[in-house]
């Protein structure tokens, strides 16, 4: 059974850091584009990071602050978030591009996620 399970969200102060984890099961992360998107209350989903075989995309809103990485042995993807800002407050979703049609989230010029986990809340506040 295909599954993505996120963890690591919580409350952080402005300027602080959090690391999100996403454990995949039922498939190998190495074979697909994988990344993260977020959704803040009342706002549209924002695909801000995608890890492909040869490159990684970051949206302007997170570039230089967030870093995505993979651990193939653990079939896990991470999102290191540094210098957090209140505008980073959102539910964060780990997502993968299987190439299916339907409800999708675009992340940059070359990624379109079609499957994601249940999300983890990140709140940045003093």
mmCIF file of C-alpha atoms in Angstrom:
data_model
loop_
_atom_site.group_PDB
_atom_site.id
_atom_site.type_symbol
_atom_site.label_atom_id
_atom_site.label_comp_id
_atom_site.label_asym_id
_atom_site.label_seq_id
_atom_site.Cartn_x
_atom_site.Cartn_y
_atom_site.Cartn_z
ATOM 1 C CA UNK A 1 0.000 0.000 0.000
ATOM 2 C CA UNK A 2 1.390 3.371 -1.051
ATOM 3 C CA UNK A 3 1.715 5.735 1.846
ATOM 4 C CA UNK A 4 3.510 8.950 2.847
ATOM 5 C CA UNK A 5 3.668 9.866 6.522
ATOM 6 C CA UNK A 6 4.959 13.268 7.593
ATOM 7 C CA UNK A 7 6.260 14.215 11.012
ATOM 8 C CA UNK A 8 8.291 16.935 12.685
ATOM 9 C CA UNK A 9 5.924 19.847 12.542
ATOM 10 C CA UNK A 10 5.179 22.061 15.492
ATOM 11 C CA UNK A 11 5.683 25.522 16.877
ATOM 12 C CA UNK A 12 8.830 27.503 16.137
ATOM 13 C CA UNK A 13 9.886 31.051 16.826
ATOM 14 C CA UNK A 14 10.763 33.420 14.007
ATOM 15 C CA UNK A 15 14.348 32.760 13.015
ATOM 16 C CA UNK A 16 14.154 29.224 14.347
ATOM 17 C CA UNK A 17 14.427 25.869 12.624
ATOM 18 C CA UNK A 18 12.433 22.701 12.157
ATOM 19 C CA UNK A 19 13.101 19.489 10.281
ATOM 20 C CA UNK A 20 10.239 17.623 8.708
ATOM 21 C CA UNK A 21 10.460 13.935 7.841
ATOM 22 C CA UNK A 22 8.419 11.939 5.386
ATOM 23 C CA UNK A 23 8.557 8.158 5.390
ATOM 24 C CA UNK A 24 7.419 6.467 2.209
ATOM 25 C CA UNK A 25 6.072 2.935 1.998
ATOM 26 C CA UNK A 26 4.793 0.807 -0.851
ATOM 27 C CA UNK A 27 7.205 2.289 -3.379
ATOM 28 C CA UNK A 28 10.825 3.415 -3.715
ATOM 29 C CA UNK A 29 11.453 7.150 -3.426
ATOM 30 C CA UNK A 30 14.478 6.838 -5.685
ATOM 31 C CA UNK A 31 12.298 6.195 -8.713
ATOM 32 C CA UNK A 32 10.172 9.346 -8.520
ATOM 33 C CA UNK A 33 10.227 13.093 -8.203
ATOM 34 C CA UNK A 34 9.376 13.950 -4.622
ATOM 35 C CA UNK A 35 8.999 17.154 -2.684
ATOM 36 C CA UNK A 36 6.872 19.350 -0.512
ATOM 37 C CA UNK A 37 4.026 21.758 -0.781
ATOM 38 C CA UNK A 38 2.168 23.765 1.827
ATOM 39 C CA UNK A 39 -1.187 25.345 2.345
ATOM 40 C CA UNK A 40 -1.900 28.219 4.678
ATOM 41 C CA UNK A 41 -5.448 29.029 5.829
ATOM 42 C CA UNK A 42 -7.380 30.784 3.090
ATOM 43 C CA UNK A 43 -4.560 30.421 0.590
ATOM 44 C CA UNK A 44 -3.866 28.192 -2.372
ATOM 45 C CA UNK A 45 -1.478 25.284 -2.219
ATOM 46 C CA UNK A 46 2.130 26.266 -2.872
ATOM 47 C CA UNK A 47 4.533 23.727 -4.337
ATOM 48 C CA UNK A 48 7.838 25.082 -3.133
ATOM 49 C CA UNK A 49 10.316 22.225 -3.463
ATOM 50 C CA UNK A 50 10.911 19.226 -5.705
ATOM 51 C CA UNK A 51 13.796 16.773 -5.755
ATOM 52 C CA UNK A 52 14.508 15.133 -9.106
ATOM 53 C CA UNK A 53 17.301 12.829 -10.166
ATOM 54 C CA UNK A 54 19.610 15.604 -11.391
ATOM 55 C CA UNK A 55 18.353 18.770 -9.798
ATOM 56 C CA UNK A 56 16.249 20.314 -7.074
ATOM 57 C CA UNK A 57 13.723 23.094 -7.315
ATOM 58 C CA UNK A 58 13.035 25.677 -4.629
ATOM 59 C CA UNK A 59 10.502 28.427 -4.880
ATOM 60 C CA UNK A 60 11.571 31.989 -4.235
ATOM 61 C CA UNK A 61 9.690 32.063 -0.940
ATOM 62 C CA UNK A 62 11.955 29.385 0.594
ATOM 63 C CA UNK A 63 15.155 29.525 -1.474
ATOM 64 C CA UNK A 64 18.231 29.791 0.733
ATOM 65 C CA UNK A 65 16.297 28.798 3.861
ATOM 66 C CA UNK A 66 14.845 25.350 3.165
ATOM 67 C CA UNK A 67 16.728 22.246 2.048
ATOM 68 C CA UNK A 68 15.266 18.975 0.827
ATOM 69 C CA UNK A 69 17.192 15.732 1.112
ATOM 70 C CA UNK A 70 16.631 12.006 0.675
ATOM 71 C CA UNK A 71 17.784 8.949 2.597
ATOM 72 C CA UNK A 72 17.385 6.044 0.220
ATOM 73 C CA UNK A 73 18.164 3.432 2.857
ATOM 74 C CA UNK A 74 15.311 4.691 5.020
ATOM 75 C CA UNK A 75 13.065 5.552 2.063
ATOM 76 C CA UNK A 76 12.635 8.927 3.704
ATOM 77 C CA UNK A 77 12.724 12.513 2.529
ATOM 78 C CA UNK A 78 13.504 15.432 4.794
ATOM 79 C CA UNK A 79 12.860 19.145 4.752
ATOM 80 C CA UNK A 80 15.249 21.254 6.798
ATOM 81 C CA UNK A 81 13.695 24.636 7.445
ATOM 82 C CA UNK A 82 15.898 27.422 8.760
ATOM 83 C CA UNK A 83 15.299 31.091 9.472
ATOM 84 C CA UNK A 84 11.582 30.464 9.725
ATOM 85 C CA UNK A 85 9.184 33.354 9.241
ATOM 86 C CA UNK A 86 5.574 33.812 10.367
ATOM 87 C CA UNK A 87 4.510 33.573 6.726
ATOM 88 C CA UNK A 88 5.844 30.000 6.684
ATOM 89 C CA UNK A 89 2.925 28.987 8.906
ATOM 90 C CA UNK A 90 0.965 26.327 7.029
ATOM 91 C CA UNK A 91 0.192 22.656 6.784
ATOM 92 C CA UNK A 92 3.119 20.981 5.053
ATOM 93 C CA UNK A 93 2.623 17.998 2.784
ATOM 94 C CA UNK A 94 5.133 15.538 1.445
ATOM 95 C CA UNK A 95 4.242 14.656 -2.125
ATOM 96 C CA UNK A 96 5.313 12.447 -5.027
ATOM 97 C CA UNK A 97 4.840 12.557 -8.769
ATOM 98 C CA UNK A 98 3.544 9.234 -10.068
ATOM 99 C CA UNK A 99 2.317 10.715 -13.331
ATOM 100 C CA UNK A 100 -1.385 10.268 -12.647
ATOM 101 C CA UNK A 101 -4.089 12.654 -13.796
ATOM 102 C CA UNK A 102 -6.504 14.363 -11.443
ATOM 103 C CA UNK A 103 -5.880 16.634 -8.476
ATOM 104 C CA UNK A 104 -2.269 17.778 -8.714
ATOM 105 C CA UNK A 105 0.076 20.378 -7.271
ATOM 106 C CA UNK A 106 2.723 21.991 -9.457
ATOM 107 C CA UNK A 107 6.174 22.636 -8.009
ATOM 108 C CA UNK A 108 8.401 24.568 -10.365
ATOM 109 C CA UNK A 109 8.806 23.966 -14.088
ATOM 110 C CA UNK A 110 9.204 20.210 -13.986
ATOM 111 C CA UNK A 111 7.266 18.673 -11.091
ATOM 112 C CA UNK A 112 3.595 17.971 -10.670
ATOM 113 C CA UNK A 113 2.657 16.021 -7.566
ATOM 114 C CA UNK A 114 -0.328 13.711 -7.667
ATOM 115 C CA UNK A 115 -0.094 11.891 -4.356
ATOM 116 C CA UNK A 116 0.610 13.236 -0.856
ATOM 117 C CA UNK A 117 0.423 12.508 2.806
ATOM 118 C CA UNK A 118 -1.942 13.864 5.423
ATOM 119 C CA UNK A 119 0.277 16.803 6.274
ATOM 120 C CA UNK A 120 1.923 18.246 9.369
ATOM 121 C CA UNK A 121 1.225 21.653 10.872
ATOM 122 C CA UNK A 122 4.025 24.195 11.117
ATOM 123 C CA UNK A 123 3.367 27.347 13.108
ATOM 124 C CA UNK A 124 5.889 30.149 13.320
ATOM 125 C CA UNK A 125 5.083 32.626 16.045
ATOM 126 C CA UNK A 126 6.691 34.436 18.940
#
